[in-house]
Tab-separated table of C-alpha atoms in Angstrom:
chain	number	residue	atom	x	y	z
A	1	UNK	CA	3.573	12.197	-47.177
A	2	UNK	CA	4.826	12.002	-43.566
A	3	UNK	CA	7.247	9.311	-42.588
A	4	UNK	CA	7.288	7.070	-39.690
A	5	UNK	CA	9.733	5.735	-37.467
A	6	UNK	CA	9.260	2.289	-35.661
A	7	UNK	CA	10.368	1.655	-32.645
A	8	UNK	CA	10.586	-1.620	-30.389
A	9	UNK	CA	12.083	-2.763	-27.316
A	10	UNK	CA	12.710	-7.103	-27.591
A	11	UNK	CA	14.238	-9.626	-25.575
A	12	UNK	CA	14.189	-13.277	-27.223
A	13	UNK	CA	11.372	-12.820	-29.665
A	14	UNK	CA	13.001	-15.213	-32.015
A	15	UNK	CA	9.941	-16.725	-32.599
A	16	UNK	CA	7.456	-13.360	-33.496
A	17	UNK	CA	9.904	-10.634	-34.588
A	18	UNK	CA	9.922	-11.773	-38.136
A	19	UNK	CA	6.461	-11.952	-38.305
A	20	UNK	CA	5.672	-8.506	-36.595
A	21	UNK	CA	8.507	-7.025	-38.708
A	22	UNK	CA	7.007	-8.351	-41.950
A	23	UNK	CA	3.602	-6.495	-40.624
A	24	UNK	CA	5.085	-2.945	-40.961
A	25	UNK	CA	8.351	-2.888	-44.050
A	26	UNK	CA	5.252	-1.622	-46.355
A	27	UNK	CA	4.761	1.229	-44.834
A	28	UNK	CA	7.688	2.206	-41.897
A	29	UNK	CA	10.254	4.256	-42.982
A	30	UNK	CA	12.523	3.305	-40.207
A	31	UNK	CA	12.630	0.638	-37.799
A	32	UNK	CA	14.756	0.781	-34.608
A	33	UNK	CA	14.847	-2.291	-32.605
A	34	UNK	CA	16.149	-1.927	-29.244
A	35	UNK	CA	17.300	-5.008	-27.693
A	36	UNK	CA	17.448	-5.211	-23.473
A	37	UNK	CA	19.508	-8.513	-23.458
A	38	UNK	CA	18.472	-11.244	-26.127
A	39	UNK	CA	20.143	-14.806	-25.889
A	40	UNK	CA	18.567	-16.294	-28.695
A	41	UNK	CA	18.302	-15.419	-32.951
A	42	UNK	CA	17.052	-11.879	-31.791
A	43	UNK	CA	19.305	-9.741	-32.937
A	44	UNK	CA	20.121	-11.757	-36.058
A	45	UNK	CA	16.385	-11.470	-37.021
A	46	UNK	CA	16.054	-7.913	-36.696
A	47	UNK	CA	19.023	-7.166	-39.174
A	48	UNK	CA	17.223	-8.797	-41.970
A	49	UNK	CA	14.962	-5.863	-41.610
A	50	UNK	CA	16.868	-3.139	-40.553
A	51	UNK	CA	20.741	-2.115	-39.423
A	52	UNK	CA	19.669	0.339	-36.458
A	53	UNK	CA	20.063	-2.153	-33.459
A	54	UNK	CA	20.853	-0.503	-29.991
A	55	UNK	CA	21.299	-2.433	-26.943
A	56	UNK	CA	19.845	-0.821	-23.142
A	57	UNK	CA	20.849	-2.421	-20.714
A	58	UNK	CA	17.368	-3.713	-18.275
A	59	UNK	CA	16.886	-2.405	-15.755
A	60	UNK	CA	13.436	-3.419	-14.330
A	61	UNK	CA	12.051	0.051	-15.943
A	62	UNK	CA	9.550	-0.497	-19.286
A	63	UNK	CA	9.083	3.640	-19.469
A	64	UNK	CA	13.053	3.818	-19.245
A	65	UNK	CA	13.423	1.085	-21.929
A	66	UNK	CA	10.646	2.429	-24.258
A	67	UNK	CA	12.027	6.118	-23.815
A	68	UNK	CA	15.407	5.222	-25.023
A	69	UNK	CA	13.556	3.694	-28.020
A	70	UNK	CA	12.070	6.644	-28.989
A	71	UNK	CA	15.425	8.667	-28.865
A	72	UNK	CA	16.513	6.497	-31.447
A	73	UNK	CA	13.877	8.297	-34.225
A	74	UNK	CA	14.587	10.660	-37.034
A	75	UNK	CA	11.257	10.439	-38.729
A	76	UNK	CA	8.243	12.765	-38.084
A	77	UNK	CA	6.447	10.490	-36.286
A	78	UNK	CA	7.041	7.714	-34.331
A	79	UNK	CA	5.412	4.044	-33.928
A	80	UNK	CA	5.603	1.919	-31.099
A	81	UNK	CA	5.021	-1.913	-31.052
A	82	UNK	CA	5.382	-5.128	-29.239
A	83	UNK	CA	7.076	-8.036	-31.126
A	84	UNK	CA	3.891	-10.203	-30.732
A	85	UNK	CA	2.189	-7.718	-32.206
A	86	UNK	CA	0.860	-7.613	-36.026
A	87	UNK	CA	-0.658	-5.387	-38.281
A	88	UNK	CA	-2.941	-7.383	-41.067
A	89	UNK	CA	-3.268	-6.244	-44.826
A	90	UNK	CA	-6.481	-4.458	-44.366
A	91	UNK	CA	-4.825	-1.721	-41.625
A	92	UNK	CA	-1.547	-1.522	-43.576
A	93	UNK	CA	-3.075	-0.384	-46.463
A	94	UNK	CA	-4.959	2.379	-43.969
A	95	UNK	CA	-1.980	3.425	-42.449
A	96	UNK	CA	-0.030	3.656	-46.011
A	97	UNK	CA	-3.491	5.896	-46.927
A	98	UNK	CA	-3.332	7.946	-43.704
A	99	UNK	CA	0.683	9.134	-43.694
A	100	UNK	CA	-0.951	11.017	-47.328
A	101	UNK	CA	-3.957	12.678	-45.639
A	102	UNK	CA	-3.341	13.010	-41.780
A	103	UNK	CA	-3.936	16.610	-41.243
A	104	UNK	CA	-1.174	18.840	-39.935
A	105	UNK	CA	-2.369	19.909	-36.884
A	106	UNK	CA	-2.912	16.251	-35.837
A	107	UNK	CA	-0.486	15.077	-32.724
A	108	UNK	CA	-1.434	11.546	-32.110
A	109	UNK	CA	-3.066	8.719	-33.653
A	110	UNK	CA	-4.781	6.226	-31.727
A	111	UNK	CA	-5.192	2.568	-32.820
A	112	UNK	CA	-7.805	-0.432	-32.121
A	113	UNK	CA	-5.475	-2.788	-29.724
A	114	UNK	CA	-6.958	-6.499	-30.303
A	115	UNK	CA	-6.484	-8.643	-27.355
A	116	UNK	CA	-8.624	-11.684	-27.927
A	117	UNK	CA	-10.400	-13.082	-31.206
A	118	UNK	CA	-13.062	-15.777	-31.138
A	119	UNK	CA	-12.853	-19.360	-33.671
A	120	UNK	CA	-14.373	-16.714	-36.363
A	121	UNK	CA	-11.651	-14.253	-35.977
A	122	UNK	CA	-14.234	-11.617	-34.471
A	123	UNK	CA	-12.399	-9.273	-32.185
A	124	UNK	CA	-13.871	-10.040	-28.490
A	125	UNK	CA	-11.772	-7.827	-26.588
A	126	UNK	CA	-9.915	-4.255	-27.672
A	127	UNK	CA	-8.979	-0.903	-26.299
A	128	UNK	CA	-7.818	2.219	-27.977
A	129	UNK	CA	-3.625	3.521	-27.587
A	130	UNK	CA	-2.150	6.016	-28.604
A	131	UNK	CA	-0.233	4.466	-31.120
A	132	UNK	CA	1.763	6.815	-33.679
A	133	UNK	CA	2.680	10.786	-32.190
A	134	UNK	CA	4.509	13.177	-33.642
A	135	UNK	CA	8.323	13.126	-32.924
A	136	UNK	CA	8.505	16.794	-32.267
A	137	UNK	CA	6.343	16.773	-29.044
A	138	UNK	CA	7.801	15.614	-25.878
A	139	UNK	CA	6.278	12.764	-25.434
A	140	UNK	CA	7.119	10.433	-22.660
A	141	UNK	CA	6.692	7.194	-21.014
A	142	UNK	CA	5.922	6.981	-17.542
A	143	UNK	CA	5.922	3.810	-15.225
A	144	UNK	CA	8.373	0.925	-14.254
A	145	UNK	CA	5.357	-1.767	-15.340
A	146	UNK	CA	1.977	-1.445	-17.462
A	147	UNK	CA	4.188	1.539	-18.316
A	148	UNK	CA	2.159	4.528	-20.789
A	149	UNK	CA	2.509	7.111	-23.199
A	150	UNK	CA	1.652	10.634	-21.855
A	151	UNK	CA	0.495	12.452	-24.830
A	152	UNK	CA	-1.796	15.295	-26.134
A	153	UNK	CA	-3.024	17.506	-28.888
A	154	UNK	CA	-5.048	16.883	-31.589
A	155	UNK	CA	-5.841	13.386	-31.749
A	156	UNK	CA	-7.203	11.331	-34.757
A	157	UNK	CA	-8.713	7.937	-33.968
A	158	UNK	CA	-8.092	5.726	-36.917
A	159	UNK	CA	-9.619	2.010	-37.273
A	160	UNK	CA	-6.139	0.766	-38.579
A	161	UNK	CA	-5.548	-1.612	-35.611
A	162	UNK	CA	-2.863	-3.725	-34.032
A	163	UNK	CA	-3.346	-7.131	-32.959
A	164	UNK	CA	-1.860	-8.888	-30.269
A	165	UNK	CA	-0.635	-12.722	-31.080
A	166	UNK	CA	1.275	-13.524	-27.610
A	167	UNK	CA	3.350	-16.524	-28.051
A	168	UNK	CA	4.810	-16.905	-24.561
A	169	UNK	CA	3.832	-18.759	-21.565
A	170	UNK	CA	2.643	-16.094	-18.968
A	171	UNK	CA	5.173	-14.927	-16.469
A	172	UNK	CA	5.462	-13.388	-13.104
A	173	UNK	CA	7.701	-10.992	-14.201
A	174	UNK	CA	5.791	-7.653	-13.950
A	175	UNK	CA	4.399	-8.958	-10.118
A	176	UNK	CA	8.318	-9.348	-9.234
A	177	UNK	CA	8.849	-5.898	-10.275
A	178	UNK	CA	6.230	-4.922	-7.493
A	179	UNK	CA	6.892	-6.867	-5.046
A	180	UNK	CA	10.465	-5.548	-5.164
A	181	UNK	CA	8.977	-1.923	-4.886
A	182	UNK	CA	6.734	-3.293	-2.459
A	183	UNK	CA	10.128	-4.442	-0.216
A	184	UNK	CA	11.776	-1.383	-0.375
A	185	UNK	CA	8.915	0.317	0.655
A	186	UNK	CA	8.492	2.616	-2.164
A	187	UNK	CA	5.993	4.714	-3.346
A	188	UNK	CA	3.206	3.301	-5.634
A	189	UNK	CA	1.682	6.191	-7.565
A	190	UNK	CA	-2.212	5.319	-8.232
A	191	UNK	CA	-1.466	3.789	-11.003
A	192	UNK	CA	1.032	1.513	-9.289
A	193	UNK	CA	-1.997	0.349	-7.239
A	194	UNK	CA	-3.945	-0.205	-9.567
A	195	UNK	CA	-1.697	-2.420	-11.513
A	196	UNK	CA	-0.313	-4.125	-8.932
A	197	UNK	CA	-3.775	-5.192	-7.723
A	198	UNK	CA	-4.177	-6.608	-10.973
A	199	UNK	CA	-1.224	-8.911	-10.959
A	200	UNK	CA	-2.301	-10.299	-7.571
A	201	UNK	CA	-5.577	-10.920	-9.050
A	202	UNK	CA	-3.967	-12.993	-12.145
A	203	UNK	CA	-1.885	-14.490	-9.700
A	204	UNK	CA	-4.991	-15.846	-7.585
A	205	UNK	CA	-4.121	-13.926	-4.724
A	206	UNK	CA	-7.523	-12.616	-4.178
A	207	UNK	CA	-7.380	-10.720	-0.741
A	208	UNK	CA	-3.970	-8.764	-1.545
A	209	UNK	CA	-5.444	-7.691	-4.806
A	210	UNK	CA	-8.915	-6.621	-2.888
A	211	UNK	CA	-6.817	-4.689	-0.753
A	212	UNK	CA	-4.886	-3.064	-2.938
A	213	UNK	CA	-7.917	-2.388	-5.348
A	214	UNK	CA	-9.054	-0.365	-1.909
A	215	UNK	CA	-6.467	1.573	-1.837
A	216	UNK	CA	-6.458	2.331	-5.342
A	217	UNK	CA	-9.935	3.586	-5.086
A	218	UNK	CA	-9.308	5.189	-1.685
A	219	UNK	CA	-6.784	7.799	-3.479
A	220	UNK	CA	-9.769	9.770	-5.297
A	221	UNK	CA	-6.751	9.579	-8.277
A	222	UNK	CA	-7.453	7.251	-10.767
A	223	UNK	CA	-9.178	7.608	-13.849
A	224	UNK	CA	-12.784	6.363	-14.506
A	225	UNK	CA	-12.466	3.617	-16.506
A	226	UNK	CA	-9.426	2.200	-14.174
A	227	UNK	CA	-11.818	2.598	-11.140
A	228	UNK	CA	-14.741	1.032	-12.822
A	229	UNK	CA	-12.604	-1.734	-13.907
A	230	UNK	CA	-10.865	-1.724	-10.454
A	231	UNK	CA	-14.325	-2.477	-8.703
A	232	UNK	CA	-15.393	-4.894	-11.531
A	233	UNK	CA	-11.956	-7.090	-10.584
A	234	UNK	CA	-12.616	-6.985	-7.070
A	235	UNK	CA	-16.137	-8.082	-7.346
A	236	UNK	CA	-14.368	-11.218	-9.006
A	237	UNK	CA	-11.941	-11.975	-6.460
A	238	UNK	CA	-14.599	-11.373	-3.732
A	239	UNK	CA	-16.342	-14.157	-5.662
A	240	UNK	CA	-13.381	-16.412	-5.486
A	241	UNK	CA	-13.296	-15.948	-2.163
A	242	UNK	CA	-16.857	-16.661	-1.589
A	243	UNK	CA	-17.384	-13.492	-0.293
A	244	UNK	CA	-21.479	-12.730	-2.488
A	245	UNK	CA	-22.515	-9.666	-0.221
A	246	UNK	CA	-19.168	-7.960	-0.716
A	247	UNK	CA	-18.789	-9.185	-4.473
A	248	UNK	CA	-22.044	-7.547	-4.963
A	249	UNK	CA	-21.166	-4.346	-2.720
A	250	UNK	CA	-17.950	-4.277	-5.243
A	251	UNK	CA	-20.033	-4.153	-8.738
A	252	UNK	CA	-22.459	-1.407	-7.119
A	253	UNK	CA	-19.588	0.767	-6.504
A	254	UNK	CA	-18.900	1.351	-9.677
A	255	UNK	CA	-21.882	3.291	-10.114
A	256	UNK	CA	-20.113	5.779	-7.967
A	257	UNK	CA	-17.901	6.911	-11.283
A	258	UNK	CA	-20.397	6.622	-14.368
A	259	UNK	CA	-22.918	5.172	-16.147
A	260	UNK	CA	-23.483	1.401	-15.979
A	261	UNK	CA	-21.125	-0.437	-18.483
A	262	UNK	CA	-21.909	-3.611	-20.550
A	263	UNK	CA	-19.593	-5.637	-18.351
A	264	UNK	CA	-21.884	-4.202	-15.029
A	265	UNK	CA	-25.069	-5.186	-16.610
A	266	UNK	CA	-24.168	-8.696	-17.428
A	267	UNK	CA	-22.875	-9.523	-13.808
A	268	UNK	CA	-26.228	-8.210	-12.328
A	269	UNK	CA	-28.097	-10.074	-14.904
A	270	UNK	CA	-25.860	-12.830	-14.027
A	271	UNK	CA	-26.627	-12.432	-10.224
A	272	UNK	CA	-30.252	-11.967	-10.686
A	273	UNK	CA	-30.657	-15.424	-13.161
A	274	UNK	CA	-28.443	-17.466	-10.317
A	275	UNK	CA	-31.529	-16.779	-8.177
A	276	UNK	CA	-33.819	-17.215	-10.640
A	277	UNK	CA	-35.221	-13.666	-10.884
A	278	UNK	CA	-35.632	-14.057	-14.581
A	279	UNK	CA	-37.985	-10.642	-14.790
A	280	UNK	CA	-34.836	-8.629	-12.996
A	281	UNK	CA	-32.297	-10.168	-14.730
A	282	UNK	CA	-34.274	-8.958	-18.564
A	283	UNK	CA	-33.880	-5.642	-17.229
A	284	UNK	CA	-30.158	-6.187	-16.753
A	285	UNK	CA	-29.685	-7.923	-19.565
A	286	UNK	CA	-31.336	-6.093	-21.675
A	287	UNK	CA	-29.658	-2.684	-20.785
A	288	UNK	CA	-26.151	-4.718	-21.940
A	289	UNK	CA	-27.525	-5.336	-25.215
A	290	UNK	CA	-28.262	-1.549	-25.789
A	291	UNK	CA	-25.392	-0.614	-24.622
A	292	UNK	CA	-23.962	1.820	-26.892
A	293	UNK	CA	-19.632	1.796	-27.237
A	294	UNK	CA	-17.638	5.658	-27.121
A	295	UNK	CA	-15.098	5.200	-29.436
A	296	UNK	CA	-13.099	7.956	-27.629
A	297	UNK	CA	-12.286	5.842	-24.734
A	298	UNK	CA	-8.621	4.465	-24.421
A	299	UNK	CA	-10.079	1.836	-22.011
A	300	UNK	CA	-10.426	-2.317	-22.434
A	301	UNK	CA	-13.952	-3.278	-24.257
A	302	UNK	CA	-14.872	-6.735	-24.235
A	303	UNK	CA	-17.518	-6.837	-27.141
A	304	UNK	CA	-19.052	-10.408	-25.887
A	305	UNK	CA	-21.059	-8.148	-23.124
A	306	UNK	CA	-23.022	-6.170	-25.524
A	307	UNK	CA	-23.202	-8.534	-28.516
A	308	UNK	CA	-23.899	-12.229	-27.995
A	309	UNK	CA	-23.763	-12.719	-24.433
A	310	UNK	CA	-26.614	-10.878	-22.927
A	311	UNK	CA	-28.998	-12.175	-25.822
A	312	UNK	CA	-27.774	-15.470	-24.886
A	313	UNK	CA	-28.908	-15.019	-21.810
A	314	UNK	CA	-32.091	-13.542	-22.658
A	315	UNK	CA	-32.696	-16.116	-24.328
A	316	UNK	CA	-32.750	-18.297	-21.567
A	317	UNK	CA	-34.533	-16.312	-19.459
A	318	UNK	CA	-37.454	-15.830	-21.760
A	319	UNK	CA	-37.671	-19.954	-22.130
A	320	UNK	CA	-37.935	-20.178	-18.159
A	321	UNK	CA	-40.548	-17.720	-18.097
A	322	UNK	CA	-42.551	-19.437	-21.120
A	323	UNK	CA	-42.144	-16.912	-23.577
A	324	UNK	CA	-40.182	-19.209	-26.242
A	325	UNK	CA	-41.261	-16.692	-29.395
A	326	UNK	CA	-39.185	-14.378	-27.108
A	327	UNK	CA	-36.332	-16.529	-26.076
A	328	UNK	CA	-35.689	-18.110	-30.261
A	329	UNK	CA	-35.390	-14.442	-31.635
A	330	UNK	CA	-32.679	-13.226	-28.682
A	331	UNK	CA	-31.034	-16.381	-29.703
A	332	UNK	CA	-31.173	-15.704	-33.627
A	333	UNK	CA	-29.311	-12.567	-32.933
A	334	UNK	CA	-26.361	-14.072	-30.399
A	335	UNK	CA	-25.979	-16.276	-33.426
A	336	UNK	CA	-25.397	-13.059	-35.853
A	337	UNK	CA	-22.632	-11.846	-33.477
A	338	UNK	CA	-21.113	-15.340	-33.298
A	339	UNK	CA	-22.163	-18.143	-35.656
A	340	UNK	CA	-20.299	-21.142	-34.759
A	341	UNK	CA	-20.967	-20.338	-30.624
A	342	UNK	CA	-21.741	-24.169	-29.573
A	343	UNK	CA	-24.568	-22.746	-26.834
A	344	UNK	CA	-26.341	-20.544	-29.606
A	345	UNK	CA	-25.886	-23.662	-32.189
A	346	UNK	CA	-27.464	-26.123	-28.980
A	347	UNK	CA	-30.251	-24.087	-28.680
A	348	UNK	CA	-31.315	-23.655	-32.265
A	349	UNK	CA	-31.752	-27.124	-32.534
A	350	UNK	CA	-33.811	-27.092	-29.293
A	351	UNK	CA	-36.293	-24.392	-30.940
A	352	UNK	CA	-36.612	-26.676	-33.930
A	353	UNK	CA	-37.342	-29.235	-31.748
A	354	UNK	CA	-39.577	-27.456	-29.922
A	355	UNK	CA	-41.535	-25.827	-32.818
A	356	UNK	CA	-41.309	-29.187	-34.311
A	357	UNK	CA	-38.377	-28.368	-36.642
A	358	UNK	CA	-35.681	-31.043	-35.541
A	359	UNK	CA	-35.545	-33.991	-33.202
A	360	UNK	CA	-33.017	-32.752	-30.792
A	361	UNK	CA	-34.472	-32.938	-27.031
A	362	UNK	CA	-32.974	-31.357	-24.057
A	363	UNK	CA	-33.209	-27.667	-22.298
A	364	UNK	CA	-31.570	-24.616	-23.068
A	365	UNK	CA	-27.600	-23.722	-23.563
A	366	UNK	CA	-26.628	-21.566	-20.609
A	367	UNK	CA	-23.167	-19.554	-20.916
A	368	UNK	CA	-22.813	-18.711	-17.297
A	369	UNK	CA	-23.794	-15.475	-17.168
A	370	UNK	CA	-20.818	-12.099	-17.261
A	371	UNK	CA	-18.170	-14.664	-17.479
């Protein structure tokens, strides 16, 4: 039976703590919260759970923070978590199964992250981390902001997962951060770039972050799925800016690095349906549907562009063309990925209208396309 230290870094999670605490007693053997300046009930929460409280003093520097964290440990491996983060029942009781069978020659676990649930409680948007490593490695974090865990070894990829519950409003914290490194004209790794193009992008300034996904992609550096994603986000600020030839030029480019993703399909589906190419956008359409998830990748997956959406879609494209047999069954199955969807719901009544099932009258439900 291995044992597993937790460690956290907080600053005035008064409100989650408890809860993400409550998540983990059942199966951490230690929990080390590291506090980086709390004014609120912080600190006072954390000791109903545990007495090993250590202060770090902030210093704009996550991979600092989360690196004296881990020095804290004395268990074999360690765990790392954010206090809006919680564990349910179902992966508790498969991470109290897996410290009993994890294999000795295994160096890392990685964990479903959920991001974003639906009114069902279906997971519509995960990645993979690297969330529990072996203590006796030397593992370290690396980066000021959207810092990360350089790891290796043997990895085992468990379906225990973590899911995210923020409870703050959304800062500008992490874009501060840059700008200041922006200021004193220091230098952004690729990662930096990357990241920092994202932030303007949140931030709705849409021709810093295409420049900066540029130069992010100009380095030749970054790893696939950041440069696929890189050239999906500036296709979307292009299209804020009204820019369609280089949105489009922006979602091509990401053929340069692989395969076309779910996410790809959809927004050439999408472009395709806006001009009422209904054959083209099938094609496009239909390749999301097929499209077939690695489990191996540590990379964001947002499951609504290979389960509901592009049948959705379908559907609508087969009623335009006529073919209504068509159009009800790719609307059947959207509804089996999300039941209570109000489009999928809309246009069920439609077919039993149309098929002289209902009385509802009206068109088709039409989502909008990648989204």
């Amino acid at each position: 039976m291995i044992t597993i230290s937790l460690c956290m870094i907080v600053k005035n999670e008064e409100n989650s703590l408890a809860r993400c605490l409550s998540s983990v007693k059942s199966f951490a053997d230690e929990i080390n919260i590291v506090d980086t300046g709390s004014t609120d009930r912080t600190k006072e929460i954390a000791r109903q759970f545990t007495k090993r409280i250590f202060d770090f003093t902030w210093v704009d520097d996550f991979a600092a923070a989360r690196n004296f964290a881990f020095k804290q440990a004395t268990k074999e491996f360690i765990m790392w978590l954010d206090a809006d983060d919680v564990i349910d029942e179902k992966s508790q009781k498969i991470i109290r199964r897996l410290k009993a069978t994890i294999p000795r020659e295994i160096m890392r676990v990685t964990m479903p992250y959920n991001l974003g649930m639906d009114h069902d409680g279906n997971v519509t948007s995960s990645l993979r981390r690297n969330r529990l490593v072996r203590r006796s490695q030397p593992w370290e974090w690396i980066g000021r902001v959207h810092e990360y865990l350089a790891v290796g070894g043997e990895a085992h990829h468990s379906e225990a997962a973590v899911t995210h519950q923020k409870d703050k409003e959304y800062t500008d914290r992490n874009l501060k951060i840059y700008k200041a490194k922006q200021a004193n004209n220091e230098v952004f790794s690729p990662r930096d770039l990357y990241y920092f193009a994202n932030e303007l992008r949140d931030h709705q300034l849409n021709e810093e972050a295409v420049e900066y996904y540029e130069k992010f992609l100009d380095t030749g550096e970054g790893w696939i799925e950041d440069n696929i994603q890189a050239c999906m986000k500036m296709a979307e600020c292009h299209g804020r800016l009204e820019n369609t030839r280089q949105q489009f030029a922006a979602w091509c480019r990401s053929l340069e690095y692989d395969q076309p993703r779910a996410e790809f399909s959809c927004a050439m589906g999408a472009h395709f349906l806006t001009n009422n190419n209904y054959e083209v956008a099938i094609y496009w359409y239909t390749m999301a549907a097929d499209y077939k998830v690695n489990q191996d990748f540590l990379s964001m997956v947002n499951r609504a562009h290979f389960t509901w959406l592009p049948h959705l879609q379908l559907c609508l494209c087969y009623d335009r063309l006529g073919q209504h047999e068509k159009a009800y069954e790719h609307n059947e199955i959207a509804l089996q990925h999300h039941p209570s969807h109000p489009s999928m719901l809309y246009n069920k009544e439609y077919f039993s209208k149309t098929y002289g099932f209902g009385k509802t009258t009206g068109s088709l439900a039409d989502d909008g396309g990648a989204g």
